[in-house]
Coordinates of C-alpha atoms in Angstrom, one line a residue:
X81 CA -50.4 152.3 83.6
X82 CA -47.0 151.1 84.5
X83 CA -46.1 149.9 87.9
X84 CA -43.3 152.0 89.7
X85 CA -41.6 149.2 90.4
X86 CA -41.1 148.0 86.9
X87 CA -39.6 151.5 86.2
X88 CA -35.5 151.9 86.6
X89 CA -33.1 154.6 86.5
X90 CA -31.3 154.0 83.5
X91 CA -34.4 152.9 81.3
X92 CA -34.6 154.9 78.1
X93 CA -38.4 156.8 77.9
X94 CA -38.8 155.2 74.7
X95 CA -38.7 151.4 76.6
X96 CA -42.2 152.8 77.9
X97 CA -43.7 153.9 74.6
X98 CA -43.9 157.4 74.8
X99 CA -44.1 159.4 72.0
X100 CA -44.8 162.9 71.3
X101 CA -48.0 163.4 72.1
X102 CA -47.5 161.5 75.4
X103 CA -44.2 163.6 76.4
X104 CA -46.5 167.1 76.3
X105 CA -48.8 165.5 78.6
X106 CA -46.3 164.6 80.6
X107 CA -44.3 167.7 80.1
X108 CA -47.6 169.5 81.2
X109 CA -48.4 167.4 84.2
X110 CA -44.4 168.2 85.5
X111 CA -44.7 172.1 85.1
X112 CA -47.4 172.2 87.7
X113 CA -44.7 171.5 90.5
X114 CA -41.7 172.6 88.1
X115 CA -43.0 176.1 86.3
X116 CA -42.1 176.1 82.9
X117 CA -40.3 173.6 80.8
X118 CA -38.6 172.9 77.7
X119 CA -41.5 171.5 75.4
X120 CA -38.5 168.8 73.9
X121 CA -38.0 167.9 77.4
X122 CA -38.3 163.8 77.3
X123 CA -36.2 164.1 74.1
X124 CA -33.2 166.3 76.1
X125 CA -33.3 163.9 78.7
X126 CA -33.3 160.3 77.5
X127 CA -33.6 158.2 80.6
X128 CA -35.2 158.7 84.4
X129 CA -31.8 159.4 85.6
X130 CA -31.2 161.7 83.4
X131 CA -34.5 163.7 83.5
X132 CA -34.3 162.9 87.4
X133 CA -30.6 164.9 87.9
X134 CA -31.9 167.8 85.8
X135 CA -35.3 168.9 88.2
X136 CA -33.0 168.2 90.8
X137 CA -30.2 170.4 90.2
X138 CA -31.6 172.8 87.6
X139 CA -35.2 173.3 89.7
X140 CA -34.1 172.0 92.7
X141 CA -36.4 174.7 94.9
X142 CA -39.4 173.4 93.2
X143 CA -38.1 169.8 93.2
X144 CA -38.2 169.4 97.0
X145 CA -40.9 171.1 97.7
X146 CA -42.8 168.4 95.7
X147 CA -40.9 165.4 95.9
X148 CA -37.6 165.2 98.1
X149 CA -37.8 161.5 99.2
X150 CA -38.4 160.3 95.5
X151 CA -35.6 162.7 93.9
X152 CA -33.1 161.6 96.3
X153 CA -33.9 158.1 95.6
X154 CA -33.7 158.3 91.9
X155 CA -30.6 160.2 92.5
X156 CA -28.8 157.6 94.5
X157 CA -30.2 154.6 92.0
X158 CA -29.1 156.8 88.7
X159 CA -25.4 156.7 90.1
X160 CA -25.3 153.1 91.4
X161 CA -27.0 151.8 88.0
X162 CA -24.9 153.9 85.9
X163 CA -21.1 152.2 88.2
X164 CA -22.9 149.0 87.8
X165 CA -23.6 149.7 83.9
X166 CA -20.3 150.8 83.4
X167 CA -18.4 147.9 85.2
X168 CA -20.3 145.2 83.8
X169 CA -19.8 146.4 80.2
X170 CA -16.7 147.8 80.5
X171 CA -17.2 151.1 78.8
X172 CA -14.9 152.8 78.2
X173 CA -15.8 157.6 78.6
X174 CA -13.7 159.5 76.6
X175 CA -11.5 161.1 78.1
X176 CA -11.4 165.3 78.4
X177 CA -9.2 166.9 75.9
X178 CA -5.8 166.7 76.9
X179 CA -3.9 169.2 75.4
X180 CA -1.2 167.8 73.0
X181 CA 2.3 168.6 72.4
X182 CA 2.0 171.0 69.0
X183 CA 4.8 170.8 66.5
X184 CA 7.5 174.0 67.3
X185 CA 7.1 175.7 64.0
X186 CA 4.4 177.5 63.5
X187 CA 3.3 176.8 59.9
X188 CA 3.0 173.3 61.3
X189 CA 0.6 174.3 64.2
X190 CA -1.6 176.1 61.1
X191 CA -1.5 173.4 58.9
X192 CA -1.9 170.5 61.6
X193 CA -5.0 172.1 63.5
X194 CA -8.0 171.3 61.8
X195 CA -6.6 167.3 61.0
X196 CA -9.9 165.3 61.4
X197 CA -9.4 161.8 62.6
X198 CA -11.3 158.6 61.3
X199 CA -11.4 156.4 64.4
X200 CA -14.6 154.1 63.4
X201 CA -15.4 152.3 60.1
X202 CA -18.2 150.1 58.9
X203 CA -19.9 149.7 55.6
X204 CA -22.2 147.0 53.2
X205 CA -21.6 146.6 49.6
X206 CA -22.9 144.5 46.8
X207 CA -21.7 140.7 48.1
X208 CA -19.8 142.0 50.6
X209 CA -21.5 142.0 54.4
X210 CA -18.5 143.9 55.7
X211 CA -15.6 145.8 54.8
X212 CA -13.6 143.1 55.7
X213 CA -15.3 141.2 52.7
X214 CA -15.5 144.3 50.8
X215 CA -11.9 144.5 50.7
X216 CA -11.2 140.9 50.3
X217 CA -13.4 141.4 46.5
X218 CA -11.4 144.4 45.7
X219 CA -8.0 142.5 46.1
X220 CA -9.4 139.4 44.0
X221 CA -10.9 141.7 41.4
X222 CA -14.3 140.0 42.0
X223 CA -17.1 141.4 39.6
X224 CA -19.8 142.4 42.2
X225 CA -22.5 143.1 39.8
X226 CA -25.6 141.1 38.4
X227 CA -29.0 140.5 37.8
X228 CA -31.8 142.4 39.7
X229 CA -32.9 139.7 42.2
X230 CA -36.0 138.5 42.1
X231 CA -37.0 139.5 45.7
X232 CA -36.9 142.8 44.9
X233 CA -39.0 142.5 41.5
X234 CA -39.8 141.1 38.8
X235 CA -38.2 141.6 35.1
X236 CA -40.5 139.8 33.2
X237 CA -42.2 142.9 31.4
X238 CA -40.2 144.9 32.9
X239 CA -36.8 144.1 31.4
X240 CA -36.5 145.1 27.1
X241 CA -33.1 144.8 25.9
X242 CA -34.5 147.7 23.7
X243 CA -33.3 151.0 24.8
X244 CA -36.8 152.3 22.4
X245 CA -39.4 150.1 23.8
X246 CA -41.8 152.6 25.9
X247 CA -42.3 152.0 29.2
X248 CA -39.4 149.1 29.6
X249 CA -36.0 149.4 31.1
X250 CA -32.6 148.1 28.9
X251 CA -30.8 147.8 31.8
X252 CA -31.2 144.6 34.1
X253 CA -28.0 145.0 36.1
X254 CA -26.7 146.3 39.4
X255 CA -24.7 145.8 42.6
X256 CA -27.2 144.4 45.4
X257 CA -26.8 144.5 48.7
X258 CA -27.9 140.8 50.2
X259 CA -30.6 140.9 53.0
X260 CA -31.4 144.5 52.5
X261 CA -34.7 144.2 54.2
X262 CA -33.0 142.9 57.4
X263 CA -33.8 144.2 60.3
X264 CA -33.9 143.8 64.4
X265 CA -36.8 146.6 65.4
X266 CA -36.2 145.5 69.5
X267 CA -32.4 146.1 69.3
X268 CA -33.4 149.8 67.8
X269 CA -36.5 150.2 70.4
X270 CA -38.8 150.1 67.7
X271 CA -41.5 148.5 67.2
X272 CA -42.8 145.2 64.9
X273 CA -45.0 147.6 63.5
X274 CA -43.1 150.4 63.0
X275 CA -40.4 149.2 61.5
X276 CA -41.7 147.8 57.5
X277 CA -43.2 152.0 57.6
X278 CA -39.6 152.6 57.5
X279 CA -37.6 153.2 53.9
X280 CA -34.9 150.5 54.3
X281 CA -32.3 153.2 54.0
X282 CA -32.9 154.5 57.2
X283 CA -32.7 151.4 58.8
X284 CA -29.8 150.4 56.7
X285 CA -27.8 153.4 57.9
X286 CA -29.4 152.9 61.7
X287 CA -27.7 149.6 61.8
X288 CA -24.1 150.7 60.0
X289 CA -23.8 154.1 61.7
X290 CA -23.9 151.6 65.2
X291 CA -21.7 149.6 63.7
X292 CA -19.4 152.9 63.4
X293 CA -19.8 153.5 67.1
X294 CA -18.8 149.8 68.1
X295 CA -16.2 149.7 65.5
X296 CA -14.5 153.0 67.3
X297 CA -14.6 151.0 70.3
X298 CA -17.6 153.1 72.2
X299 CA -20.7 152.7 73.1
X300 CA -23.7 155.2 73.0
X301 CA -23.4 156.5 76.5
X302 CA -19.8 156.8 76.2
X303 CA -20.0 158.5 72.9
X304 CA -21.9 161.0 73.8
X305 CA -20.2 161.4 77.6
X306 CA -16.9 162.2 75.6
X307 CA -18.6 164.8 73.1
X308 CA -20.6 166.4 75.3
X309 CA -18.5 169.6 76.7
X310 CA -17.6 170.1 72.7
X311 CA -21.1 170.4 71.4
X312 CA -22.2 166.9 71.3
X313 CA -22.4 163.8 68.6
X314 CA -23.6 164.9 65.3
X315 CA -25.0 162.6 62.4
X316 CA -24.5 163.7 58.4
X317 CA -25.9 161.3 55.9
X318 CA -26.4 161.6 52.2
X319 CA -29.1 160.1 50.5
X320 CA -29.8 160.5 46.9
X321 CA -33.2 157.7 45.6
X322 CA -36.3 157.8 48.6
X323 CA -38.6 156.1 46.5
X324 CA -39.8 153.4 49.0
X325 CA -42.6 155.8 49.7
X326 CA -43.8 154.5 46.1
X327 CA -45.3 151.2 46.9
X328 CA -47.5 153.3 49.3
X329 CA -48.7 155.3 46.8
X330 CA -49.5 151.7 44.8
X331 CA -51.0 151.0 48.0
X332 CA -53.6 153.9 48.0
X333 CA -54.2 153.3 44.4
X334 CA -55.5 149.7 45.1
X335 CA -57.4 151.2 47.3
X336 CA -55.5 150.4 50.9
X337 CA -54.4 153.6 53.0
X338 CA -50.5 152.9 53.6
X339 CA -48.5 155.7 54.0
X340 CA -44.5 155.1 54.2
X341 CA -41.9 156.7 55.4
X342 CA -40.5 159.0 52.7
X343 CA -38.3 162.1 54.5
X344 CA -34.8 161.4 54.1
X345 CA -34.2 163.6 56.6
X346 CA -35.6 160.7 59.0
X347 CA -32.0 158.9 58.1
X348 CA -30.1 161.0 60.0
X349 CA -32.7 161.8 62.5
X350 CA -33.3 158.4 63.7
X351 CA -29.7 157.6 64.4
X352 CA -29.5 160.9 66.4
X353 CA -32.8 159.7 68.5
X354 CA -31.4 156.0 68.8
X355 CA -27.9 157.3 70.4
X356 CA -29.3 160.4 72.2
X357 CA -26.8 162.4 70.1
X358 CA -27.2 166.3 70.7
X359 CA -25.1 167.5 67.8
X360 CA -26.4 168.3 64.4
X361 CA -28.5 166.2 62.4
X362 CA -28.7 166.5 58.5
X363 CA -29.1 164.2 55.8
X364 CA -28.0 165.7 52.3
X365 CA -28.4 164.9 48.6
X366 CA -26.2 166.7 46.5
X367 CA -27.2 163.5 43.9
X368 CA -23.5 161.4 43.0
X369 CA -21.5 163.8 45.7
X370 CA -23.7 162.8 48.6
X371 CA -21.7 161.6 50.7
X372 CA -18.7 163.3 50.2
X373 CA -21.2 166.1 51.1
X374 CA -22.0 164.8 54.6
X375 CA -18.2 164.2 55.3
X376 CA -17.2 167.5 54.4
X377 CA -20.5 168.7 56.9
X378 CA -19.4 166.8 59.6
X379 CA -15.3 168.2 59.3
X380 CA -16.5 171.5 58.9
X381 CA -18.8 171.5 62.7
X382 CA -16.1 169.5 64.2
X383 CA -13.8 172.4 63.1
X384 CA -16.1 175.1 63.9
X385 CA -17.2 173.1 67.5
X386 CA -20.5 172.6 66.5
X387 CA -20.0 168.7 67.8
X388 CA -17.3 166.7 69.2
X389 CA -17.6 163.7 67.1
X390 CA -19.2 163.1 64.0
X391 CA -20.9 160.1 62.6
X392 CA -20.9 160.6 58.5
X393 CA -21.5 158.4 55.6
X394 CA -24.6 157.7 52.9
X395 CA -26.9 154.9 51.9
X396 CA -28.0 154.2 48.7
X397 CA -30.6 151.2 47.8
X398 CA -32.3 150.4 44.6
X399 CA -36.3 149.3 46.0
X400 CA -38.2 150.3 43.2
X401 CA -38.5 149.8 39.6
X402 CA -39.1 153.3 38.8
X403 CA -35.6 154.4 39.6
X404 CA -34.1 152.2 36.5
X405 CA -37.1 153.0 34.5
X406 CA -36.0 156.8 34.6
X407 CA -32.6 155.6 34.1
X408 CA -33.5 154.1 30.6
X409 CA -35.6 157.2 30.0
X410 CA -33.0 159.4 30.3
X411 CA -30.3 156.9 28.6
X412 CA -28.4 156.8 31.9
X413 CA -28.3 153.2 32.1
X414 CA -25.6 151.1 30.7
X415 CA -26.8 149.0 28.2
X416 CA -24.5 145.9 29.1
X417 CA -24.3 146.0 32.9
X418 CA -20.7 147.2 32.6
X419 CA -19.3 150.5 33.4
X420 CA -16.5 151.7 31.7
X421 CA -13.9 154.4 33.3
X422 CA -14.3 157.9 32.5
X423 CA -17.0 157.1 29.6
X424 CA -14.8 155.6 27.3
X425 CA -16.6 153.1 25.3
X426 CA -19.5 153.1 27.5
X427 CA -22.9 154.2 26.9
X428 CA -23.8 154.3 30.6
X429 CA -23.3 153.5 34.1
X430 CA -24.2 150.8 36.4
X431 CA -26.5 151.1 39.8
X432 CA -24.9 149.7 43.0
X433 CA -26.2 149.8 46.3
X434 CA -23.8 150.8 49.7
X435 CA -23.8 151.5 53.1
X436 CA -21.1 153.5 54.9
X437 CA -20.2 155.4 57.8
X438 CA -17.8 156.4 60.0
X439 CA -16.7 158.0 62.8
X440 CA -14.7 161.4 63.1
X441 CA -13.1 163.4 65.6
X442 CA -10.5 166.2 65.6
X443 CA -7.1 164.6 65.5
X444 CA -5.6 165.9 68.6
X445 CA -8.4 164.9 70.6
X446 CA -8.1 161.4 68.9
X447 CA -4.7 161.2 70.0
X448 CA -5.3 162.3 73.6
X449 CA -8.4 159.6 74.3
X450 CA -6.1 157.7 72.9
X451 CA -8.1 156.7 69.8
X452 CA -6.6 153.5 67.1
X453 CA -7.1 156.0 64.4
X454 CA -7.5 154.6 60.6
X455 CA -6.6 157.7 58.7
X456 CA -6.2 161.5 58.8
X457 CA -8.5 164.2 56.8
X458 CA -6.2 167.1 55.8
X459 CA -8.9 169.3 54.3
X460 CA -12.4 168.9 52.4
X461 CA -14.1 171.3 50.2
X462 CA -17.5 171.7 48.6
X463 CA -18.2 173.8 45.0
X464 CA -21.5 174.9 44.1
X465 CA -23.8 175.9 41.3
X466 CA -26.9 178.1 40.4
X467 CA -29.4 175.8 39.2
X468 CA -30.8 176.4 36.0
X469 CA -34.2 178.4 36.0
X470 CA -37.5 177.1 34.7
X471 CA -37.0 179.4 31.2
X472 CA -33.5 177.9 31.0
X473 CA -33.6 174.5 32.2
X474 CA -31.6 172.1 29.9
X475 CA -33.2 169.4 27.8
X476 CA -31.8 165.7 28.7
X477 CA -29.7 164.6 25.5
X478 CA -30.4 161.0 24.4
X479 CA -27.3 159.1 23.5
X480 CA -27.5 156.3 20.9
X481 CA -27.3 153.1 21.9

């Protein structure tokens, strides 16, 4: 039981532990004064305040019949704690769309209208913490690939130069991400507990895609304040490997029930949650294309107002040694940790691990909330396939080493 006096406006329902079996009780408990209500209701409506200003102005009848005192004075403390919130942090709501001066000729207002707007960055690459770093390597020409660490596992019987040896991988080599197992569970609202359950890719792009939002110069609240008459915030990711999920099945073999996380859906899913975003939520894997995927996604429902901003990007991490031991399998793997362009000369490729994200919004509003805008998406497009059926699936050709 939590004291009423320890409870405030602007908390978050997820500062008290609730989950979702917790939220229908509580759900349940509310529509005996309130009739009917949304089953997602605690997930709608983030905070007190929030949840507060809704019964009072959506069910206000049945509101003050059961509580007027209390709503009024969780009305008057959600406005005083969201001034105070805003003054002290200095947050900065978008501002509503302004409309913008269009370009006289017409051919310009056609081709100019669907302009998407990069106003946030952030990414992790292999020895790079940040894209200032990342770019810093690319200007040096600094060779960002080596050895599998040793944290992650171990080579010895694992490792056969010999692209024949059964059950070994030729290929040792990779881009690494450094500290990709760190993680601050409290800053996310999640628990000690929790957070180890998670594939590191989720929390990897939890951490990045906030990044994003800082980056932009926003924070969650006024993120989602800005977006909110357009459809809301919506979160593409694309995600290829989720095979973190593996050690729990080693886990169950040895005889110890762990189960981890293994939906990649979950990576976009959890930013959305964290953020309170309302907009679409999808995490993709069109394999290699991924995240180009997710960034044409998130252009096409800011063009078709499905959300006001978009947060897009992908994560990619190498956590288990089954992913290069079907990449000597299938003679994917290069066999002397170098890649070489378009094929030539090569016999392979190289794994590297990455983290990106950023933050769109349709160019005119951009310039009217008066966005620093990095760069300007003209167009996107996506081309698909059939997949092959079973009776004509294609046999993986081995390439000589």
């Amino acid at each position: 039981m939590i004291a009423p006096a320890r409870i405030r406006a602007g908390d978050g329902f997820d500062a008290f532990g609730i989950d979702s079996v917790i939220a229908v009780r509580l759900t349940a408990a509310l529509e005996k004064n309130h009739g009917p209500l949304s089953k997602t209701l605690f997930f709608e409506y983030a905070t007190v305040a929030d949840l507060a200003a809704y019964l009072a102005t959506r069910r206000a009848p049945a509101a003050q019949t059961a509580a007027p005192a209390r709503i009024e004075t969780v009305s008057v403390q959600a406005a005083s704690t969201q001034a105070a919130s805003s003054e002290a942090t200095h947050e900065r709501p978008l501002a509503s769309p302004i409309p913008v001066p269009q370009p006289t000729p017409a051919r310009d207002r056609d081709r100019d209208r669907d302009d998407i707007a990069i106003i946030g960055l952030a990414g992790r690459y292999p020895r790079s913490p940040d894209l200032a770093a990342f770019w810093d390597n690319l200007k040096a020409g600094v060779d960002c690939v080596g050895e599998i660490p040793a944290e992650r596992w171990s080579l010895e019987g694992f490792f056969d130069p010999d692209p024949a040896a059964s059950g070994k991988s030729y290929s040792k080599w990779g881009g690494f991400i450094d500290g990709v197992a760190d993680f601050d569970p409290r800053f996310f609202n999640i628990s000690p507990r929790e957070a180890p359950m998670m594939d590191p890719q989720e929390r990897l792009f939890l951490m990045c895609s906030h990044e994003a939002v800082e980056d932009a110069g926003y924070t969650r609240q006024a993120l989602n304040h800005g977006a909110q008459a357009h459809g809301g915030v919506g979160v593409f990711v694309g995600v290829m490997h989720a095979e973190y999920q593996l050690y729990g099945a080693q886990a169950q073999m040895a005889g110890e029930p762990l189960a981890l996380g293994s939906g990649i859906g979950s990576v976009a899913n959890r930013v959305s949650y964290f953020g309170n975003y309302q907009g679409p939520s999808l995490a993709v894997d069109t394999m290699c294309s991924s995240s180009l995927s997710a960034i044409h996604l998130a252009c096409a429902s800011l063009r078709e107002g499905e959300c006001g901003v978009a947060i897009a990007g992908g994560v990619n991490v190498s956590v288990h040694p089954n992913k290069y031991l079907g990449l000597s399998q299938a003679r994917f793997a290069s066999g002397n940790g170098r890649c070489a362009a378009f094929g030539e000369g090569g016999d392979g490729y190289v794994p590297g691990e990455g983290v990106g994200a950023v933050v769109l919004k349709p160019l005119a509003r951009a310039v009217a909330d008066g966005d620093r805008i990095y760069a300007v998406l003209k167009g996107s497009a996506s081309t698909t396939a059939a997949a092959p059926t079973a009776s004509r699936c294609p046999t993986p050709r081995r390439r000589r080493a």
